[in-house]
Amino acid sequence: MEYIIDYLYSLKTKKLNRLVAQLSIVPIAQSIIIQSVKSINKVSVKKEYSVKMAEPIRVVVTGAAGQIAYSLLYMIARGEVFGSDQPLILHLLDIPPMVGVLEGVVMELADCALPLLRQVIPTTDPSVGFKDVSAAFLVGAMPRKEGMERKDLLSANVKIFKAQGQAIENFAKKDVKVLVVGNPANTNAFVCANYAPSIPRENFSAMTRLDQNRATSQIATKLGVPISAVKNIIIWGNHSSTQYPDAGQGKVVINGETKSVADAVNDNAYLQGAFVETVQKRGAAVIAARKMSSAMSAAKAACDHMHDWWNGTAPGTFVSMGVCSDGSYNSPKDVIFSFPVVIANKQWKIVEGLNLSDAAKAKLNITAKELQEEKDEALSVLDLSSNL
């Protein structure tokens, strides 16, 4: 097809006329063909052809038989993350007891008849699950059970994410983007990254986008504006109850005018009190209401996170991602800490130079302390202190 386009455009007018004249069609039809060839936009035709021929990318979702994945897989497969012109091969990874459920998920994906979905590979083998993947959503994790101490939860999940890090190291593409959703997400991402030393550390991130979405929604509701009118709400630190939801850098458009969220709300007690507490405790509130943890909203947040990582952020807009700390804003180095970032060419960059109040700095210190403790506990579980 591409060679035909080039050939047609290479023809001089007289040669094109002679070629068309040889066709057994009436003169008016010959004229239409000539004018049509001349009017074709060569660049757009080639672009359309190349899009149709785009190679599929491989994407793995762990915990693929679970609640979050049930919403997430559909969103990915219909093009909401990697684009409406990017074909996909989905790898669905879960544990052996979930094989039956996984088969049902595969059937449902087939029944959706999604044009971008070229193949679905269900597996319980990490070597198959992570083979040549360009993006990984690590959703599966050990949930906290009644009576379980935090160290017990960390111990169980550290072992899971050690194994997944090793599989990523051995089988994934070296430019793979890894998003950890399973909790404790920040420390799980830290462990995973350390067991994939040949993958750049900046290619691992933890999801705090759900917290950002929750915070943005709270501000939009408070001000009576659409979600799209609010931007640059930040989540600092850990994806836990110590996180600091910060509206101090936020912007909002009201009646066509851009204002700071602080000025628009005009209630510092709310922004430092009820707003922060609502976002910090939102996950627990969802569990109390539906007797299960957040699923649909978590899936949407995972899509938002990877979409922006893959496609970039709009000018003047930053988003929250748990990334490897370089010590910015007095955070401990080498923990996975949520910062405001901007993204271009699939590379994130921490937004520097934001002014923080003393109260905000105190809250950052609290969540930083927890992350350092989690990291130390994880290292003690794995006895890795001498290697990391």
mmCIF file of C-alpha atoms in Angstrom:
data_model
loop_
_atom_site.group_PDB
_atom_site.id
_atom_site.type_symbol
_atom_site.label_atom_id
_atom_site.label_comp_id
_atom_site.label_asym_id
_atom_site.label_seq_id
_atom_site.Cartn_x
_atom_site.Cartn_y
_atom_site.Cartn_z
ATOM 1 C CA MET A 1 0.000 0.000 0.000
ATOM 2 C CA GLU A 2 2.728 2.500 0.923
ATOM 3 C CA TYR A 3 4.620 1.761 -2.301
ATOM 4 C CA ILE A 4 1.437 2.360 -4.337
ATOM 5 C CA ILE A 5 0.950 5.761 -2.666
ATOM 6 C CA ASP A 6 4.547 6.739 -3.424
ATOM 7 C CA TYR A 7 4.217 5.572 -7.034
ATOM 8 C CA LEU A 8 1.031 7.537 -7.680
ATOM 9 C CA TYR A 9 2.592 10.682 -6.311
ATOM 10 C CA SER A 10 5.708 10.192 -8.409
ATOM 11 C CA LEU A 11 3.744 10.284 -11.657
ATOM 12 C CA LYS A 12 3.893 13.445 -13.751
ATOM 13 C CA THR A 13 0.549 14.784 -14.922
ATOM 14 C CA LYS A 14 0.938 13.626 -18.535
ATOM 15 C CA LYS A 15 2.092 10.169 -17.494
ATOM 16 C CA LEU A 16 -0.811 9.886 -15.064
ATOM 17 C CA ASN A 17 -3.225 10.949 -17.821
ATOM 18 C CA ARG A 18 -1.835 8.302 -20.192
ATOM 19 C CA LEU A 19 -2.033 5.620 -17.514
ATOM 20 C CA VAL A 20 -5.651 6.399 -16.686
ATOM 21 C CA ALA A 21 -6.556 6.686 -20.388
ATOM 22 C CA GLN A 22 -5.627 3.032 -20.837
ATOM 23 C CA LEU A 23 -8.415 2.052 -18.440
ATOM 24 C CA SER A 24 -11.639 0.872 -20.064
ATOM 25 C CA ILE A 25 -13.813 3.548 -18.468
ATOM 26 C CA VAL A 26 -15.640 6.620 -19.721
ATOM 27 C CA PRO A 27 -13.750 9.946 -19.883
ATOM 28 C CA ILE A 28 -15.621 11.498 -16.968
ATOM 29 C CA ALA A 29 -14.566 8.574 -14.752
ATOM 30 C CA GLN A 30 -10.961 9.012 -15.931
ATOM 31 C CA SER A 31 -11.109 12.674 -14.948
ATOM 32 C CA ILE A 32 -12.475 11.834 -11.515
ATOM 33 C CA ILE A 33 -9.652 9.350 -10.871
ATOM 34 C CA ILE A 34 -6.982 11.869 -11.883
ATOM 35 C CA GLN A 35 -8.396 14.605 -9.678
ATOM 36 C CA SER A 36 -8.829 12.206 -6.778
ATOM 37 C CA VAL A 37 -5.204 11.076 -6.924
ATOM 38 C CA LYS A 38 -4.024 14.680 -7.027
ATOM 39 C CA SER A 39 -6.189 15.664 -4.055
ATOM 40 C CA ILE A 40 -5.107 12.859 -1.728
ATOM 41 C CA ASN A 41 -3.074 14.043 1.243
ATOM 42 C CA LYS A 42 -0.031 11.813 1.018
ATOM 43 C CA VAL A 43 1.058 12.338 4.610
ATOM 44 C CA SER A 44 -2.341 11.586 6.093
ATOM 45 C CA VAL A 45 -2.787 8.471 3.970
ATOM 46 C CA LYS A 46 0.604 7.150 4.999
ATOM 47 C CA LYS A 47 -0.115 7.989 8.621
ATOM 48 C CA GLU A 48 -3.458 6.185 8.512
ATOM 49 C CA TYR A 49 -1.820 3.182 6.916
ATOM 50 C CA SER A 50 0.978 3.083 9.498
ATOM 51 C CA VAL A 51 -1.518 3.373 12.372
ATOM 52 C CA LYS A 52 -3.480 0.432 11.057
ATOM 53 C CA MET A 53 -0.276 -1.567 10.912
ATOM 54 C CA ALA A 54 0.959 -0.597 14.445
ATOM 55 C CA GLU A 55 2.531 -3.478 16.288
ATOM 56 C CA PRO A 56 0.674 -4.589 19.435
ATOM 57 C CA ILE A 57 2.311 -4.000 22.800
ATOM 58 C CA ARG A 58 2.186 -6.512 25.624
ATOM 59 C CA VAL A 59 0.679 -5.460 28.951
ATOM 60 C CA VAL A 60 0.518 -7.585 32.096
ATOM 61 C CA VAL A 61 -2.009 -7.254 34.905
ATOM 62 C CA THR A 62 -1.354 -9.276 38.055
ATOM 63 C CA GLY A 63 -4.188 -10.291 40.329
ATOM 64 C CA ALA A 64 -6.102 -10.490 37.073
ATOM 65 C CA ALA A 65 -8.991 -12.468 38.554
ATOM 66 C CA GLY A 66 -9.610 -9.895 41.268
ATOM 67 C CA GLN A 67 -12.036 -7.015 41.718
ATOM 68 C CA ILE A 68 -9.804 -4.162 40.589
ATOM 69 C CA ALA A 69 -8.616 -6.037 37.514
ATOM 70 C CA TYR A 70 -12.209 -6.783 36.512
ATOM 71 C CA SER A 71 -12.712 -3.077 35.797
ATOM 72 C CA LEU A 72 -9.114 -2.339 34.837
ATOM 73 C CA LEU A 73 -8.798 -4.911 32.057
ATOM 74 C CA TYR A 74 -11.780 -3.546 30.163
ATOM 75 C CA MET A 75 -10.503 0.041 30.420
ATOM 76 C CA ILE A 76 -7.075 -0.961 29.120
ATOM 77 C CA ALA A 77 -8.426 -3.143 26.322
ATOM 78 C CA ARG A 78 -10.762 -0.469 24.951
ATOM 79 C CA GLY A 79 -7.887 2.000 24.541
ATOM 80 C CA GLU A 80 -8.267 4.310 27.529
ATOM 81 C CA VAL A 81 -4.633 3.986 28.584
ATOM 82 C CA PHE A 82 -2.359 3.468 25.572
ATOM 83 C CA GLY A 83 -4.520 5.087 22.928
ATOM 84 C CA SER A 84 -7.335 4.307 20.534
ATOM 85 C CA ASP A 85 -4.886 3.261 17.818
ATOM 86 C CA GLN A 86 -2.619 0.970 19.864
ATOM 87 C CA PRO A 87 -3.302 -2.787 19.575
ATOM 88 C CA LEU A 88 -2.716 -4.817 22.725
ATOM 89 C CA ILE A 89 -1.825 -8.286 23.910
ATOM 90 C CA LEU A 90 -2.996 -8.703 27.499
ATOM 91 C CA HIS A 91 -1.177 -11.027 29.885
ATOM 92 C CA LEU A 92 -3.395 -12.044 32.819
ATOM 93 C CA LEU A 93 -1.357 -13.325 35.756
ATOM 94 C CA ASP A 94 -2.793 -14.803 38.942
ATOM 95 C CA ILE A 95 -2.263 -17.627 41.426
ATOM 96 C CA PRO A 96 -3.306 -21.250 40.700
ATOM 97 C CA PRO A 97 -6.437 -21.224 42.919
ATOM 98 C CA MET A 98 -7.847 -18.426 40.738
ATOM 99 C CA VAL A 99 -7.518 -20.251 37.403
ATOM 100 C CA GLY A 100 -11.247 -20.939 37.134
ATOM 101 C CA VAL A 101 -12.147 -17.301 37.679
ATOM 102 C CA LEU A 102 -9.440 -16.268 35.244
ATOM 103 C CA GLU A 103 -11.034 -18.415 32.548
ATOM 104 C CA GLY A 104 -14.274 -16.521 33.069
ATOM 105 C CA VAL A 105 -12.477 -13.192 32.710
ATOM 106 C CA VAL A 106 -10.930 -14.364 29.441
ATOM 107 C CA MET A 107 -14.374 -15.332 28.141
ATOM 108 C CA GLU A 108 -15.802 -11.939 29.069
ATOM 109 C CA LEU A 109 -12.973 -10.083 27.338
ATOM 110 C CA ALA A 110 -13.626 -12.136 24.210
ATOM 111 C CA ASP A 111 -17.346 -11.391 24.447
ATOM 112 C CA CYS A 112 -16.624 -7.646 24.616
ATOM 113 C CA ALA A 113 -15.358 -7.898 21.004
ATOM 114 C CA LEU A 114 -12.805 -5.142 21.562
ATOM 115 C CA PRO A 115 -11.073 -4.113 18.287
ATOM 116 C CA LEU A 116 -7.709 -3.317 19.883
ATOM 117 C CA LEU A 117 -7.406 -6.588 21.797
ATOM 118 C CA ARG A 118 -5.361 -8.956 19.642
ATOM 119 C CA GLN A 119 -4.708 -11.707 22.176
ATOM 120 C CA VAL A 120 -5.293 -12.628 25.828
ATOM 121 C CA ILE A 121 -2.787 -14.853 27.632
ATOM 122 C CA PRO A 122 -3.984 -16.166 31.015
ATOM 123 C CA THR A 123 -1.251 -17.722 33.128
ATOM 124 C CA THR A 124 -0.033 -18.576 36.601
ATOM 125 C CA ASP A 125 3.607 -18.605 35.449
ATOM 126 C CA PRO A 126 5.512 -15.313 35.974
ATOM 127 C CA SER A 127 7.922 -16.190 33.164
ATOM 128 C CA VAL A 128 4.950 -16.182 30.790
ATOM 129 C CA GLY A 129 3.157 -13.310 32.466
ATOM 130 C CA PHE A 130 6.063 -10.867 32.201
ATOM 131 C CA LYS A 131 7.496 -12.048 28.882
ATOM 132 C CA ASP A 132 8.307 -9.012 26.687
ATOM 133 C CA VAL A 133 5.800 -6.722 28.398
ATOM 134 C CA SER A 134 6.031 -2.965 27.874
ATOM 135 C CA ALA A 135 3.800 -2.078 30.820
ATOM 136 C CA ALA A 136 2.936 -3.846 34.060
ATOM 137 C CA PHE A 137 0.070 -3.223 36.458
ATOM 138 C CA LEU A 138 0.960 -5.023 39.699
ATOM 139 C CA VAL A 139 -2.457 -5.261 41.303
ATOM 140 C CA GLY A 140 -2.270 -8.596 43.105
ATOM 141 C CA ALA A 141 -1.144 -8.467 46.730
ATOM 142 C CA MET A 142 -1.889 -10.071 50.075
ATOM 143 C CA PRO A 143 -4.810 -8.207 51.694
ATOM 144 C CA ARG A 144 -4.648 -7.275 55.342
ATOM 145 C CA LYS A 145 -6.654 -9.714 57.454
ATOM 146 C CA GLU A 146 -8.230 -9.282 60.841
ATOM 147 C CA GLY A 147 -5.634 -9.389 63.587
ATOM 148 C CA MET A 148 -2.733 -9.055 61.151
ATOM 149 C CA GLU A 149 0.065 -6.732 62.229
ATOM 150 C CA ARG A 150 1.590 -4.346 59.707
ATOM 151 C CA LYS A 151 4.865 -6.277 59.795
ATOM 152 C CA ASP A 152 2.998 -9.492 58.952
ATOM 153 C CA LEU A 153 1.390 -7.781 55.970
ATOM 154 C CA LEU A 154 4.740 -6.405 54.848
ATOM 155 C CA SER A 155 6.363 -9.814 55.231
ATOM 156 C CA ALA A 156 3.804 -11.525 53.014
ATOM 157 C CA ASN A 157 3.881 -8.858 50.327
ATOM 158 C CA VAL A 158 7.628 -8.349 50.290
ATOM 159 C CA LYS A 159 8.022 -11.967 49.217
ATOM 160 C CA ILE A 160 5.404 -11.553 46.478
ATOM 161 C CA PHE A 161 7.031 -8.439 45.062
ATOM 162 C CA LYS A 162 10.517 -9.898 45.330
ATOM 163 C CA ALA A 163 9.396 -12.705 43.017
ATOM 164 C CA GLN A 164 7.702 -10.286 40.642
ATOM 165 C CA GLY A 165 10.768 -8.047 40.557
ATOM 166 C CA GLN A 166 12.905 -11.028 39.628
ATOM 167 C CA ALA A 167 10.458 -11.976 36.860
ATOM 168 C CA ILE A 168 10.493 -8.416 35.517
ATOM 169 C CA GLU A 169 14.296 -8.460 35.555
ATOM 170 C CA ASN A 170 14.452 -11.734 33.630
ATOM 171 C CA PHE A 171 11.567 -11.488 31.177
ATOM 172 C CA ALA A 172 10.159 -7.974 30.687
ATOM 173 C CA LYS A 173 11.393 -5.373 28.228
ATOM 174 C CA LYS A 174 14.128 -3.192 29.678
ATOM 175 C CA ASP A 175 12.059 -0.044 29.194
ATOM 176 C CA VAL A 176 8.976 -1.531 30.886
ATOM 177 C CA LYS A 177 6.843 0.859 32.947
ATOM 178 C CA VAL A 178 5.805 -0.750 36.252
ATOM 179 C CA LEU A 179 2.888 0.552 38.304
ATOM 180 C CA VAL A 180 2.374 -0.999 41.729
ATOM 181 C CA VAL A 181 -1.233 -0.878 42.921
ATOM 182 C CA GLY A 182 -1.221 -3.655 45.553
ATOM 183 C CA ASN A 183 -0.706 -2.370 49.090
ATOM 184 C CA PRO A 184 1.476 -1.343 50.795
ATOM 185 C CA ALA A 185 2.112 0.074 47.331
ATOM 186 C CA ASN A 186 5.072 2.358 48.046
ATOM 187 C CA THR A 187 7.154 -0.256 49.815
ATOM 188 C CA ASN A 188 6.081 -3.011 47.417
ATOM 189 C CA ALA A 189 7.388 -0.838 44.567
ATOM 190 C CA PHE A 190 10.651 -0.306 46.438
ATOM 191 C CA VAL A 191 11.161 -4.063 46.852
ATOM 192 C CA CYS A 192 10.186 -4.831 43.268
ATOM 193 C CA ALA A 193 12.619 -2.264 41.878
ATOM 194 C CA ASN A 194 15.493 -3.614 43.934
ATOM 195 C CA TYR A 195 15.059 -7.082 42.447
ATOM 196 C CA ALA A 196 15.131 -5.742 38.883
ATOM 197 C CA PRO A 197 18.502 -3.934 38.870
ATOM 198 C CA SER A 198 18.809 -3.751 35.081
ATOM 199 C CA ILE A 199 15.527 -1.826 34.803
ATOM 200 C CA PRO A 200 15.915 1.909 35.488
ATOM 201 C CA ARG A 201 14.696 2.771 38.991
ATOM 202 C CA GLU A 202 12.544 5.565 37.565
ATOM 203 C CA ASN A 203 10.521 2.934 35.679
ATOM 204 C CA PHE A 204 8.900 1.797 38.938
ATOM 205 C CA SER A 205 6.120 3.766 40.584
ATOM 206 C CA ALA A 206 3.426 3.378 43.213
ATOM 207 C CA MET A 207 -0.133 4.531 42.741
ATOM 208 C CA THR A 208 -1.278 7.582 44.674
ATOM 209 C CA ARG A 209 -3.506 8.744 41.823
ATOM 210 C CA LEU A 210 -6.557 7.311 43.592
ATOM 211 C CA ASP A 211 -5.846 9.650 46.500
ATOM 212 C CA GLN A 212 -5.355 12.548 44.081
ATOM 213 C CA ASN A 213 -8.650 11.766 42.357
ATOM 214 C CA ARG A 214 -10.406 11.591 45.713
ATOM 215 C CA ALA A 215 -8.920 14.921 46.762
ATOM 216 C CA THR A 216 -9.787 16.585 43.455
ATOM 217 C CA SER A 217 -13.351 15.329 43.742
ATOM 218 C CA GLN A 218 -13.681 16.744 47.260
ATOM 219 C CA ILE A 219 -12.538 20.193 46.123
ATOM 220 C CA ALA A 220 -14.781 20.167 43.040
ATOM 221 C CA THR A 221 -17.782 19.228 45.186
ATOM 222 C CA LYS A 222 -16.938 21.864 47.767
ATOM 223 C CA LEU A 223 -16.816 24.584 45.103
ATOM 224 C CA GLY A 224 -19.661 23.269 42.960
ATOM 225 C CA VAL A 225 -17.546 22.987 39.808
ATOM 226 C CA PRO A 226 -16.828 20.114 37.389
ATOM 227 C CA ILE A 227 -13.872 17.839 38.107
ATOM 228 C CA SER A 228 -12.195 19.153 34.954
ATOM 229 C CA ALA A 229 -12.104 22.656 36.473
ATOM 230 C CA VAL A 230 -9.717 21.582 39.267
ATOM 231 C CA LYS A 231 -6.046 20.685 38.839
ATOM 232 C CA ASN A 232 -2.715 20.385 40.662
ATOM 233 C CA ILE A 233 -3.993 18.863 43.895
ATOM 234 C CA ILE A 234 -1.028 16.988 45.362
ATOM 235 C CA ILE A 235 -0.615 13.808 47.372
ATOM 236 C CA TRP A 236 2.644 13.726 49.302
ATOM 237 C CA GLY A 237 4.299 10.650 50.789
ATOM 238 C CA ASN A 238 2.789 7.259 51.453
ATOM 239 C CA HIS A 239 -0.395 5.678 50.155
ATOM 240 C CA SER A 240 -1.657 5.287 53.700
ATOM 241 C CA SER A 241 -3.435 7.288 56.350
ATOM 242 C CA THR A 242 -0.269 9.376 56.851
ATOM 243 C CA GLN A 243 -0.383 10.778 53.307
ATOM 244 C CA TYR A 244 -0.687 14.538 52.993
ATOM 245 C CA PRO A 245 -3.380 15.704 50.531
ATOM 246 C CA ASP A 246 -2.307 19.246 49.657
ATOM 247 C CA ALA A 247 -4.684 21.721 48.019
ATOM 248 C CA GLY A 248 -2.263 24.581 48.537
ATOM 249 C CA GLN A 249 -0.886 24.385 44.989
ATOM 250 C CA GLY A 250 -4.273 23.703 43.395
ATOM 251 C CA LYS A 251 -5.949 25.791 40.711
ATOM 252 C CA VAL A 252 -9.630 26.028 39.842
ATOM 253 C CA VAL A 253 -11.562 27.692 37.023
ATOM 254 C CA ILE A 254 -14.728 29.448 38.185
ATOM 255 C CA ASN A 255 -16.836 31.411 35.687
ATOM 256 C CA GLY A 256 -13.935 31.460 33.265
ATOM 257 C CA GLU A 257 -11.456 32.828 35.820
ATOM 258 C CA THR A 258 -8.539 30.799 37.197
ATOM 259 C CA LYS A 259 -8.056 31.074 40.944
ATOM 260 C CA SER A 260 -6.037 29.316 43.582
ATOM 261 C CA VAL A 261 -8.031 26.646 45.390
ATOM 262 C CA ALA A 262 -7.105 28.273 48.699
ATOM 263 C CA ASP A 263 -8.621 31.594 47.630
ATOM 264 C CA ALA A 264 -11.693 29.966 46.103
ATOM 265 C CA VAL A 265 -12.440 27.829 49.167
ATOM 266 C CA ASN A 266 -11.461 30.618 51.571
ATOM 267 C CA ASP A 267 -11.510 28.243 54.531
ATOM 268 C CA ASN A 268 -8.068 27.225 55.734
ATOM 269 C CA ALA A 269 -9.505 25.246 58.636
ATOM 270 C CA TYR A 270 -11.349 23.034 56.150
ATOM 271 C CA LEU A 271 -8.315 22.596 53.869
ATOM 272 C CA GLN A 272 -6.062 21.623 56.778
ATOM 273 C CA GLY A 273 -8.711 19.630 58.648
ATOM 274 C CA ALA A 274 -11.801 17.943 57.201
ATOM 275 C CA PHE A 275 -10.443 17.878 53.638
ATOM 276 C CA VAL A 276 -7.230 16.124 54.655
ATOM 277 C CA GLU A 277 -8.965 13.662 56.962
ATOM 278 C CA THR A 278 -11.639 12.777 54.409
ATOM 279 C CA VAL A 279 -9.049 11.868 51.775
ATOM 280 C CA GLN A 280 -6.827 10.020 54.241
ATOM 281 C CA LYS A 281 -9.732 7.878 55.473
ATOM 282 C CA ARG A 282 -11.657 7.488 52.228
ATOM 283 C CA GLY A 283 -10.513 3.914 51.638
ATOM 284 C CA ALA A 284 -11.747 2.858 55.073
ATOM 285 C CA ALA A 285 -15.047 4.651 54.456
ATOM 286 C CA VAL A 286 -15.562 2.720 51.208
ATOM 287 C CA ILE A 287 -14.863 -0.577 52.972
ATOM 288 C CA ALA A 288 -17.317 0.306 55.729
ATOM 289 C CA ALA A 289 -20.011 1.126 53.159
ATOM 290 C CA ARG A 290 -19.662 -1.720 50.647
ATOM 291 C CA LYS A 291 -17.851 -4.295 52.826
ATOM 292 C CA MET A 292 -15.133 -4.484 50.190
ATOM 293 C CA SER A 293 -12.225 -2.262 49.290
ATOM 294 C CA SER A 294 -12.210 0.281 46.463
ATOM 295 C CA ALA A 295 -12.213 -1.423 43.075
ATOM 296 C CA MET A 296 -13.792 0.638 40.300
ATOM 297 C CA SER A 297 -12.154 3.871 41.474
ATOM 298 C CA ALA A 298 -8.814 2.114 41.954
ATOM 299 C CA ALA A 299 -8.973 0.755 38.408
ATOM 300 C CA LYS A 300 -9.782 4.210 37.034
ATOM 301 C CA ALA A 301 -6.870 5.715 38.977
ATOM 302 C CA ALA A 302 -4.473 3.064 37.648
ATOM 303 C CA CYS A 303 -5.577 3.926 34.117
ATOM 304 C CA ASP A 304 -5.119 7.649 34.776
ATOM 305 C CA HIS A 305 -1.640 7.057 36.212
ATOM 306 C CA MET A 306 -0.379 4.922 33.329
ATOM 307 C CA HIS A 307 -2.116 7.064 30.696
ATOM 308 C CA ASP A 308 -0.283 10.178 31.841
ATOM 309 C CA TRP A 309 2.989 8.288 32.209
ATOM 310 C CA TRP A 310 2.634 6.964 28.670
ATOM 311 C CA ASN A 311 1.263 10.085 26.988
ATOM 312 C CA GLY A 312 2.530 12.977 29.129
ATOM 313 C CA THR A 313 0.914 15.720 31.176
ATOM 314 C CA ALA A 314 -0.629 18.902 29.801
ATOM 315 C CA PRO A 315 1.379 22.139 30.124
ATOM 316 C CA GLY A 316 0.908 23.695 33.540
ATOM 317 C CA THR A 317 -0.523 20.493 34.998
ATOM 318 C CA PHE A 318 1.152 18.104 37.395
ATOM 319 C CA VAL A 319 0.027 14.783 38.827
ATOM 320 C CA SER A 320 0.929 12.686 41.859
ATOM 321 C CA MET A 321 3.085 9.581 41.514
ATOM 322 C CA GLY A 322 4.958 7.481 44.040
ATOM 323 C CA VAL A 323 8.508 7.555 42.667
ATOM 324 C CA CYS A 324 12.014 6.945 43.927
ATOM 325 C CA SER A 325 12.955 9.875 46.138
ATOM 326 C CA ASP A 326 16.033 11.932 45.391
ATOM 327 C CA GLY A 327 15.663 13.773 48.677
ATOM 328 C CA SER A 328 13.452 16.538 47.305
ATOM 329 C CA TYR A 329 11.395 18.430 49.883
ATOM 330 C CA ASN A 330 13.508 16.882 52.647
ATOM 331 C CA SER A 331 12.140 13.396 51.950
ATOM 332 C CA PRO A 332 14.309 10.354 52.767
ATOM 333 C CA LYS A 333 16.304 9.197 49.758
ATOM 334 C CA ASP A 334 15.561 5.904 47.987
ATOM 335 C CA VAL A 335 12.079 5.361 49.416
ATOM 336 C CA ILE A 336 9.118 5.455 47.037
ATOM 337 C CA PHE A 337 7.572 8.800 47.919
ATOM 338 C CA SER A 338 4.598 10.494 46.269
ATOM 339 C CA PHE A 339 5.538 13.804 44.666
ATOM 340 C CA PRO A 340 3.950 16.163 42.160
ATOM 341 C CA VAL A 341 5.478 15.370 38.767
ATOM 342 C CA VAL A 342 5.302 16.503 35.162
ATOM 343 C CA ILE A 343 5.762 13.963 32.387
ATOM 344 C CA ALA A 344 7.118 14.151 28.838
ATOM 345 C CA ASN A 345 8.345 11.384 26.530
ATOM 346 C CA LYS A 346 7.386 8.778 29.137
ATOM 347 C CA GLN A 347 9.790 10.350 31.664
ATOM 348 C CA TRP A 348 8.591 11.967 34.891
ATOM 349 C CA LYS A 349 10.236 14.868 36.640
ATOM 350 C CA ILE A 350 9.566 16.063 40.199
ATOM 351 C CA VAL A 351 8.113 19.561 40.333
ATOM 352 C CA GLU A 352 10.645 21.586 42.305
ATOM 353 C CA GLY A 353 10.453 24.891 44.113
ATOM 354 C CA LEU A 354 6.917 24.712 45.504
ATOM 355 C CA ASN A 355 6.410 26.771 48.652
ATOM 356 C CA LEU A 356 5.239 24.698 51.607
ATOM 357 C CA SER A 357 3.969 26.032 54.904
ATOM 358 C CA ASP A 358 5.465 24.874 58.181
ATOM 359 C CA ALA A 359 2.299 22.850 58.795
ATOM 360 C CA ALA A 360 2.685 21.134 55.427
ATOM 361 C CA LYS A 361 6.350 20.375 56.097
ATOM 362 C CA ALA A 362 5.394 18.796 59.418
ATOM 363 C CA LYS A 363 2.892 16.519 57.659
ATOM 364 C CA LEU A 364 5.507 15.532 55.085
ATOM 365 C CA ASN A 365 7.848 14.564 57.909
ATOM 366 C CA ILE A 366 5.196 12.265 59.401
ATOM 367 C CA THR A 367 4.587 10.338 56.188
ATOM 368 C CA ALA A 368 8.336 10.267 55.407
ATOM 369 C CA LYS A 369 9.019 8.687 58.807
ATOM 370 C CA GLU A 370 6.446 5.961 58.126
ATOM 371 C CA LEU A 371 7.942 5.192 54.712
ATOM 372 C CA GLN A 372 11.428 4.919 56.155
ATOM 373 C CA GLU A 373 10.114 2.534 58.820
ATOM 374 C CA GLU A 374 8.359 0.416 56.183
ATOM 375 C CA LYS A 375 11.534 0.252 54.127
ATOM 376 C CA ASP A 376 13.562 -0.824 57.156
ATOM 377 C CA GLU A 377 10.988 -3.498 58.048
ATOM 378 C CA ALA A 378 10.996 -4.801 54.492
ATOM 379 C CA LEU A 379 14.770 -5.034 54.518
ATOM 380 C CA SER A 380 14.718 -6.893 57.806
ATOM 381 C CA VAL A 381 12.230 -9.394 56.408
ATOM 382 C CA LEU A 382 14.444 -10.084 53.425
ATOM 383 C CA ASP A 383 17.744 -9.617 55.227
ATOM 384 C CA LEU A 384 18.889 -7.420 52.355
ATOM 385 C CA SER A 385 20.550 -4.614 54.285
ATOM 386 C CA SER A 386 24.008 -5.602 53.118
ATOM 387 C CA ASN A 387 22.966 -5.745 49.453
ATOM 388 C CA LEU A 388 20.790 -2.654 49.032
#
